[in-house]
CSV table of C-alpha atoms in Angstrom, one decimal:
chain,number,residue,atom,x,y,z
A,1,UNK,CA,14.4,19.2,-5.6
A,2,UNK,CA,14.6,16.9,-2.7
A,3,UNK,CA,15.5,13.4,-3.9
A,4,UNK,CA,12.6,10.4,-3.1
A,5,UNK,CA,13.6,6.6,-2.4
A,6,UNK,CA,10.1,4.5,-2.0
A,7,UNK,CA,10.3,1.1,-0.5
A,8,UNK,CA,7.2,-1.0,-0.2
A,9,UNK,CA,6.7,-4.1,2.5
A,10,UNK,CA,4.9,-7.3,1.8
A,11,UNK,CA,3.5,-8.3,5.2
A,12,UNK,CA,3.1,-12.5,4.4
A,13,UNK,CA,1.1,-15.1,7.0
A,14,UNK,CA,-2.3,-16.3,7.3
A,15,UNK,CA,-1.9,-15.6,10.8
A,16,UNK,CA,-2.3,-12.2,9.8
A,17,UNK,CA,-5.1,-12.2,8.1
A,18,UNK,CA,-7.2,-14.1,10.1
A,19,UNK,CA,-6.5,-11.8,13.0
A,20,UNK,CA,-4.8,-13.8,15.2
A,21,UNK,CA,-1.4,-12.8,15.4
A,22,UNK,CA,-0.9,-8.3,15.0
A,23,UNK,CA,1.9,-7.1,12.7
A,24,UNK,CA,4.1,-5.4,14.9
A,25,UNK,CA,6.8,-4.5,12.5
A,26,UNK,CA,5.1,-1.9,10.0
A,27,UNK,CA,5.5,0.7,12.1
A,28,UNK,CA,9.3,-0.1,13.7
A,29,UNK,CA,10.3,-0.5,9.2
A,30,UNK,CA,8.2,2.9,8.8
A,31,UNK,CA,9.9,5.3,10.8
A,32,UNK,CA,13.5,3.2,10.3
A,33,UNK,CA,13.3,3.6,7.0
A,34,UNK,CA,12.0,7.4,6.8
A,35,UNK,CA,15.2,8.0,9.3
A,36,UNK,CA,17.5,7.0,6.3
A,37,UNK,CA,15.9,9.1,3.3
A,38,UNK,CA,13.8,5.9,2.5
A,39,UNK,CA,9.8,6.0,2.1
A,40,UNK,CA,7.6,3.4,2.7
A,41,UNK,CA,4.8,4.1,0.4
A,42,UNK,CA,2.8,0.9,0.4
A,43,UNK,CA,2.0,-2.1,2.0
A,44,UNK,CA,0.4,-5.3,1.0
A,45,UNK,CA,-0.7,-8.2,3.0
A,46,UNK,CA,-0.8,-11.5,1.5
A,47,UNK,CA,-1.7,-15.4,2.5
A,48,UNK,CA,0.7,-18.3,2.8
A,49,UNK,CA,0.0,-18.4,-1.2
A,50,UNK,CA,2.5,-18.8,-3.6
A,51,UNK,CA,1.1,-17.1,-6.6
A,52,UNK,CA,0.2,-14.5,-4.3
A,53,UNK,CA,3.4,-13.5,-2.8
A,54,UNK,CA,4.7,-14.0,-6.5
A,55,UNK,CA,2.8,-11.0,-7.9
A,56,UNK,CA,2.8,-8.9,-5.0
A,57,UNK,CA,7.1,-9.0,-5.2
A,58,UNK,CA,6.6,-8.8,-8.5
A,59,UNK,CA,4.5,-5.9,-8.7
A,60,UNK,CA,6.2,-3.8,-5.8
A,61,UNK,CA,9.9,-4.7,-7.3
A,62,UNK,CA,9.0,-2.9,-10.4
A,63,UNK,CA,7.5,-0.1,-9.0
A,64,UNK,CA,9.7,0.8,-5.7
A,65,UNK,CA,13.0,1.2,-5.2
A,66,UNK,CA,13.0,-1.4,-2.2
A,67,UNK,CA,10.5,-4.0,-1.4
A,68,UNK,CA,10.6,-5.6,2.3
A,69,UNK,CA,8.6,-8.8,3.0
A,70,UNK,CA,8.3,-9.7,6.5
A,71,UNK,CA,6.9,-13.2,7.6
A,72,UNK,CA,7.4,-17.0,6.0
A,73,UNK,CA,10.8,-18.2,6.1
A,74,UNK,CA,10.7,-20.3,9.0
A,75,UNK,CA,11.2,-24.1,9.2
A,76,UNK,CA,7.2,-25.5,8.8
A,77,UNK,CA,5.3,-26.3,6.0
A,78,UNK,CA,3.9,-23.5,5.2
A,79,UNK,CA,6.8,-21.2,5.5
A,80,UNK,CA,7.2,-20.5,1.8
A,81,UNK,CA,8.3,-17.3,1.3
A,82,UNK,CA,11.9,-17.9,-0.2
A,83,UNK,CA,10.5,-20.6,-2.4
A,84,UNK,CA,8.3,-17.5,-4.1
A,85,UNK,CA,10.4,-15.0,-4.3
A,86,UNK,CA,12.7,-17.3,-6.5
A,87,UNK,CA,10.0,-18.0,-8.6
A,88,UNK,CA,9.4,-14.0,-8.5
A,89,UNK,CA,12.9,-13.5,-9.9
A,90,UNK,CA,13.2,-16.5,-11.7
A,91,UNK,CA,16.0,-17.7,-9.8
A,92,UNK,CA,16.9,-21.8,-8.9
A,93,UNK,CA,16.0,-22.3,-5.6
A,94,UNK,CA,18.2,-24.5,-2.9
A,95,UNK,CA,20.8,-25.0,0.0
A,96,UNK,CA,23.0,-22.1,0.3
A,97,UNK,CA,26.6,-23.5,2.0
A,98,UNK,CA,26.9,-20.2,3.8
A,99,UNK,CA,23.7,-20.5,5.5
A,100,UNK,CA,23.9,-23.8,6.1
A,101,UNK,CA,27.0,-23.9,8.1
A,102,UNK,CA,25.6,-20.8,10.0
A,103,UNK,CA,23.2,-23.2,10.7
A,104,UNK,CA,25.0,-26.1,11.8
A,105,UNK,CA,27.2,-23.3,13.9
A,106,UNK,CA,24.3,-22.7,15.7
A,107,UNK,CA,22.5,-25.8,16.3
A,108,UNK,CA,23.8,-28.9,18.5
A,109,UNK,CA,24.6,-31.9,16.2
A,110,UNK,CA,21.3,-33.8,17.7
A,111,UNK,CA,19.3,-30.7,17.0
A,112,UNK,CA,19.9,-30.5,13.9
A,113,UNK,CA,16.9,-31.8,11.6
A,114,UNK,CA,15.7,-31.2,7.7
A,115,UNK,CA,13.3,-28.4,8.9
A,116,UNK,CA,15.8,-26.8,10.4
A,117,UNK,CA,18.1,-26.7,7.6
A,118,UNK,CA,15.5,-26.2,5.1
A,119,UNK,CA,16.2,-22.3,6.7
A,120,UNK,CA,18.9,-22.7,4.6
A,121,UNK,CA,17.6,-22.5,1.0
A,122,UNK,CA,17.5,-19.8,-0.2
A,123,UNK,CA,16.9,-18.2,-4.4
A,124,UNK,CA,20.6,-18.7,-6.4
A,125,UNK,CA,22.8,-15.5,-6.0
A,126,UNK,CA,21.0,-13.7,-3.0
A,127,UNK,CA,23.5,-11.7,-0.5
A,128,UNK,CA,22.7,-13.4,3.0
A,129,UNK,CA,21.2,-10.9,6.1
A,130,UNK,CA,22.9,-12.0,9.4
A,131,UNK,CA,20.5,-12.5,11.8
A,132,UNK,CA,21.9,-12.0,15.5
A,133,UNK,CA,19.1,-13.5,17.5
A,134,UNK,CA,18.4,-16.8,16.3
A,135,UNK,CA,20.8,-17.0,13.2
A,136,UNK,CA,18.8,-18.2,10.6
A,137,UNK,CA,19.9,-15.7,7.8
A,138,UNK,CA,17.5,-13.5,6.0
A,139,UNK,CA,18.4,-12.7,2.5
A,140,UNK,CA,18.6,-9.6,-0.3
A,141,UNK,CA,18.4,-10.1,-3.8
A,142,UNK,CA,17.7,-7.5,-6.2
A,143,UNK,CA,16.2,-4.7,-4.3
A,144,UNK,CA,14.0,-7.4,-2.8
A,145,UNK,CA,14.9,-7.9,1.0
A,146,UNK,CA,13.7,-10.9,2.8
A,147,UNK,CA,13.0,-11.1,6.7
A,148,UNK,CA,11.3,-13.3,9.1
A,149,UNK,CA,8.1,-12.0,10.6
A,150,UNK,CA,8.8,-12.4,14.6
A,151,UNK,CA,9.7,-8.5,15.5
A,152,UNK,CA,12.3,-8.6,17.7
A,153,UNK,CA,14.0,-10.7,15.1
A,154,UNK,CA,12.9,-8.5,12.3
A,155,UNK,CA,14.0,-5.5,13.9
A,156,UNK,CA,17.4,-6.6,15.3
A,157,UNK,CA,18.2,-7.7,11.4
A,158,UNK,CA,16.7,-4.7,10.0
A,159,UNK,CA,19.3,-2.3,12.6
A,160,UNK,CA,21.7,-4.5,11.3
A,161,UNK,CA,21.5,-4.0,7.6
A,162,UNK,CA,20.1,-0.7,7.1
A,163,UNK,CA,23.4,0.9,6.7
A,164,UNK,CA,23.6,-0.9,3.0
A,165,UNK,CA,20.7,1.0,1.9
A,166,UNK,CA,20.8,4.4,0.1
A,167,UNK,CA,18.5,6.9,1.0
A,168,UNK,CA,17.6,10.1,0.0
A,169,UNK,CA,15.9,13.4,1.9
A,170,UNK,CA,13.9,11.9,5.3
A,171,UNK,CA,10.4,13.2,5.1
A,172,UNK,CA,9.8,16.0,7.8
A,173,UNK,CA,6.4,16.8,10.1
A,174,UNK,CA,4.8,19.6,11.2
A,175,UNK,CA,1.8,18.6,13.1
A,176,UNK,CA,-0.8,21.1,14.2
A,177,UNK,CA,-4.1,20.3,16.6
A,178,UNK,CA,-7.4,22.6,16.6
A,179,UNK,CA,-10.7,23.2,18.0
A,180,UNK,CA,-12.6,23.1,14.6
A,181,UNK,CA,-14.2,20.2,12.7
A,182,UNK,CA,-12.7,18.9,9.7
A,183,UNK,CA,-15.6,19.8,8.0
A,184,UNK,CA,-15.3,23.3,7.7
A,185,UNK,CA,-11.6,23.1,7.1
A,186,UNK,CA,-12.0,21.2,4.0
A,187,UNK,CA,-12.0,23.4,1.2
A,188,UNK,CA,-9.3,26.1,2.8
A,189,UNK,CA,-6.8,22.9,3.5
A,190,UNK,CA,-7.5,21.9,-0.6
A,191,UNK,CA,-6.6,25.3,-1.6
A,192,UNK,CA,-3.6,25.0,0.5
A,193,UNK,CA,-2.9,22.0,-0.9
A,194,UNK,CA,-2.8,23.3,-4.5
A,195,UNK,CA,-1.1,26.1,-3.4
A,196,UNK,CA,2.1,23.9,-1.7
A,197,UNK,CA,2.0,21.1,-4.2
A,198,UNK,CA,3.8,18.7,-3.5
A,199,UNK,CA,4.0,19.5,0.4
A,200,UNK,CA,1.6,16.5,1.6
A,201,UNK,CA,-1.2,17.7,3.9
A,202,UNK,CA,-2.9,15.5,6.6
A,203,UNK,CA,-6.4,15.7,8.1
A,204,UNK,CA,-7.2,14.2,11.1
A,205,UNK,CA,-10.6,14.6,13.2
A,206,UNK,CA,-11.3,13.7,16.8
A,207,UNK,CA,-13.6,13.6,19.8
A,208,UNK,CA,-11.3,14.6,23.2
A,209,UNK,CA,-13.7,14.9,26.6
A,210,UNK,CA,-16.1,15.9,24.4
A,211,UNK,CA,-14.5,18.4,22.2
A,212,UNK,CA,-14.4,18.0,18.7
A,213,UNK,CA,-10.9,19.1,16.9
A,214,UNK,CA,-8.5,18.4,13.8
A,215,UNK,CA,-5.3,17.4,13.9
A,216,UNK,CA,-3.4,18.4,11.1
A,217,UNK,CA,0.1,17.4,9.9
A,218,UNK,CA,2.2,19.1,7.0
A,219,UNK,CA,4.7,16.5,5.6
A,220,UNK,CA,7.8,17.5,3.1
A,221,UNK,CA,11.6,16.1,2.8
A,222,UNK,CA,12.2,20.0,1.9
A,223,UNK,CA,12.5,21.7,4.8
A,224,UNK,CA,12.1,25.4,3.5
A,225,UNK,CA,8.5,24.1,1.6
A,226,UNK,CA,7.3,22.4,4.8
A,227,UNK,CA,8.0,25.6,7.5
A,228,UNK,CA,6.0,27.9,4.7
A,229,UNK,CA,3.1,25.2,4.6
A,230,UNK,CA,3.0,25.2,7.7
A,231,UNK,CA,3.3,29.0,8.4
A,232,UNK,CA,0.4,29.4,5.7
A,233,UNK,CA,-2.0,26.4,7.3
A,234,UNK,CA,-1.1,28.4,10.9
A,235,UNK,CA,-2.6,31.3,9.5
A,236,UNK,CA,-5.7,29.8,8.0
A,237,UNK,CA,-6.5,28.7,11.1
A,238,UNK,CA,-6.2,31.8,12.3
A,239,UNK,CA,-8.6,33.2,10.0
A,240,UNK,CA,-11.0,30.7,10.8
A,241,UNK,CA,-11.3,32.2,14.5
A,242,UNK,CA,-9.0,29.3,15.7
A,243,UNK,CA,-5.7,28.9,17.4
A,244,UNK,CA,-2.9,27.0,16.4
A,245,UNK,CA,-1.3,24.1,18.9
A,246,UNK,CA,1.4,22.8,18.3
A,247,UNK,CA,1.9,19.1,19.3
């Protein structure tokens, strides 16, 4: 039986949930993550709270194998991310010497201020992420894995990491288009489903220059159950009076 590792990702910033700034990193930590064996199987977005982040770590860090947050470890006020995820763990909370001379490294002498350095605490035993763009670490502790939210710094220290994490089998795809509503699909693609349990399958209507159609995707990290699910939805649509596309 193919092997699972399940991640989750805490999305933090009430810039997010008011709508004015768009998470651009679910995506990029999606498909990164399914490339190594690792599934992303929820997502939570939370304010600039610290009870809040506090029992969405601890929720997802019992119940995943990995939990990413992105967002909230910047200099400003309300930038508290590594404050609650100490409190999460229950670990002591201040100045790392590693990440402070990084830090200092980086930063002129006369640029250096206390906001600045404040990037620098950090929970008690966390393993520091190097972060090649603008050198503020990120941090792991635990299966808990600490980013910032801006995406080309996210993404640069997530390439740079993911090697330490273990995966298992990446998830596979098979996706299929069609000329027929969902609708009358429905109860063929749930006996399908029964019948290829625990081969995930996907419905997906839409409207193209007028034409209504399905687009339906067969997922599986075993390879042998996915082609036969998708060999057996190929030939229910068949039988429907409908042709198979591949996309």
């Amino acid at each position: 039986m193919a092997e699972t590792i399940t991640a989750a990702l805490v999305i933090i910033g009430d810039e997010i949930l008011s709508g004015r700034t768009k998470d651009a990193n679910l995506a990029y930590l999606g498909a990164g993550l399914n490339r190594l064996g690792v599934r992303l199987t929820e997502v939570r977005v939370v304010a600039d709270d610290q009870d809040a982040i506090v029992a969405a770590v601890n929720h997802c860090r019992a119940a995943f194998d990995y939990v990413f947050t992105t967002g909230g470890i910047g200099p400003t006020h309300d930038d508290i991310t590594s404050a609650a995820v100490a409190k999460a763990l229950g670990r002591e909370f201040g100045r790392n010497a590693e990440a402070e001379a990084v830090l200092r490294g980086h930063y002129r002498p006369e640029e250096i201020t206390e906001a600045r350095l404040s990037m620098a605490d950090i929970p008690e035993g966390a393993e520091l992420i190097d972060n090649p763009v603008s050198r503020a670490p990120g941090f792991r502790i635990e299966n808990v894995i600490v980013m910032p939210g801006v995406p080309s710094i996210m993404q640069a220290m997530f390439d740079g990491y993911k090697h330490n994490l273990v995966g298992g089998d990446p998830v596979q795809s098979v996706s299929i288009t069609v000329s027929l509503p969902e609708g009358v699909m429905a109860a063929p693609l749930g006996q399908l489903q029964e019948d290829h349990a625990p081969v995930e399958f996907g419905s997906y209507p839409f409207v193209r220059h007028g034409q209504v159609g399905t687009c339906l995707v067969v997922r599986s990290a075993d390879e042998g159950a996915l082609q036969a699910a998708a060999d057996s939805l190929r030939a229910m649509i068949r039988e429907m009076g409908g042709e198979p596309m591949e996309d």
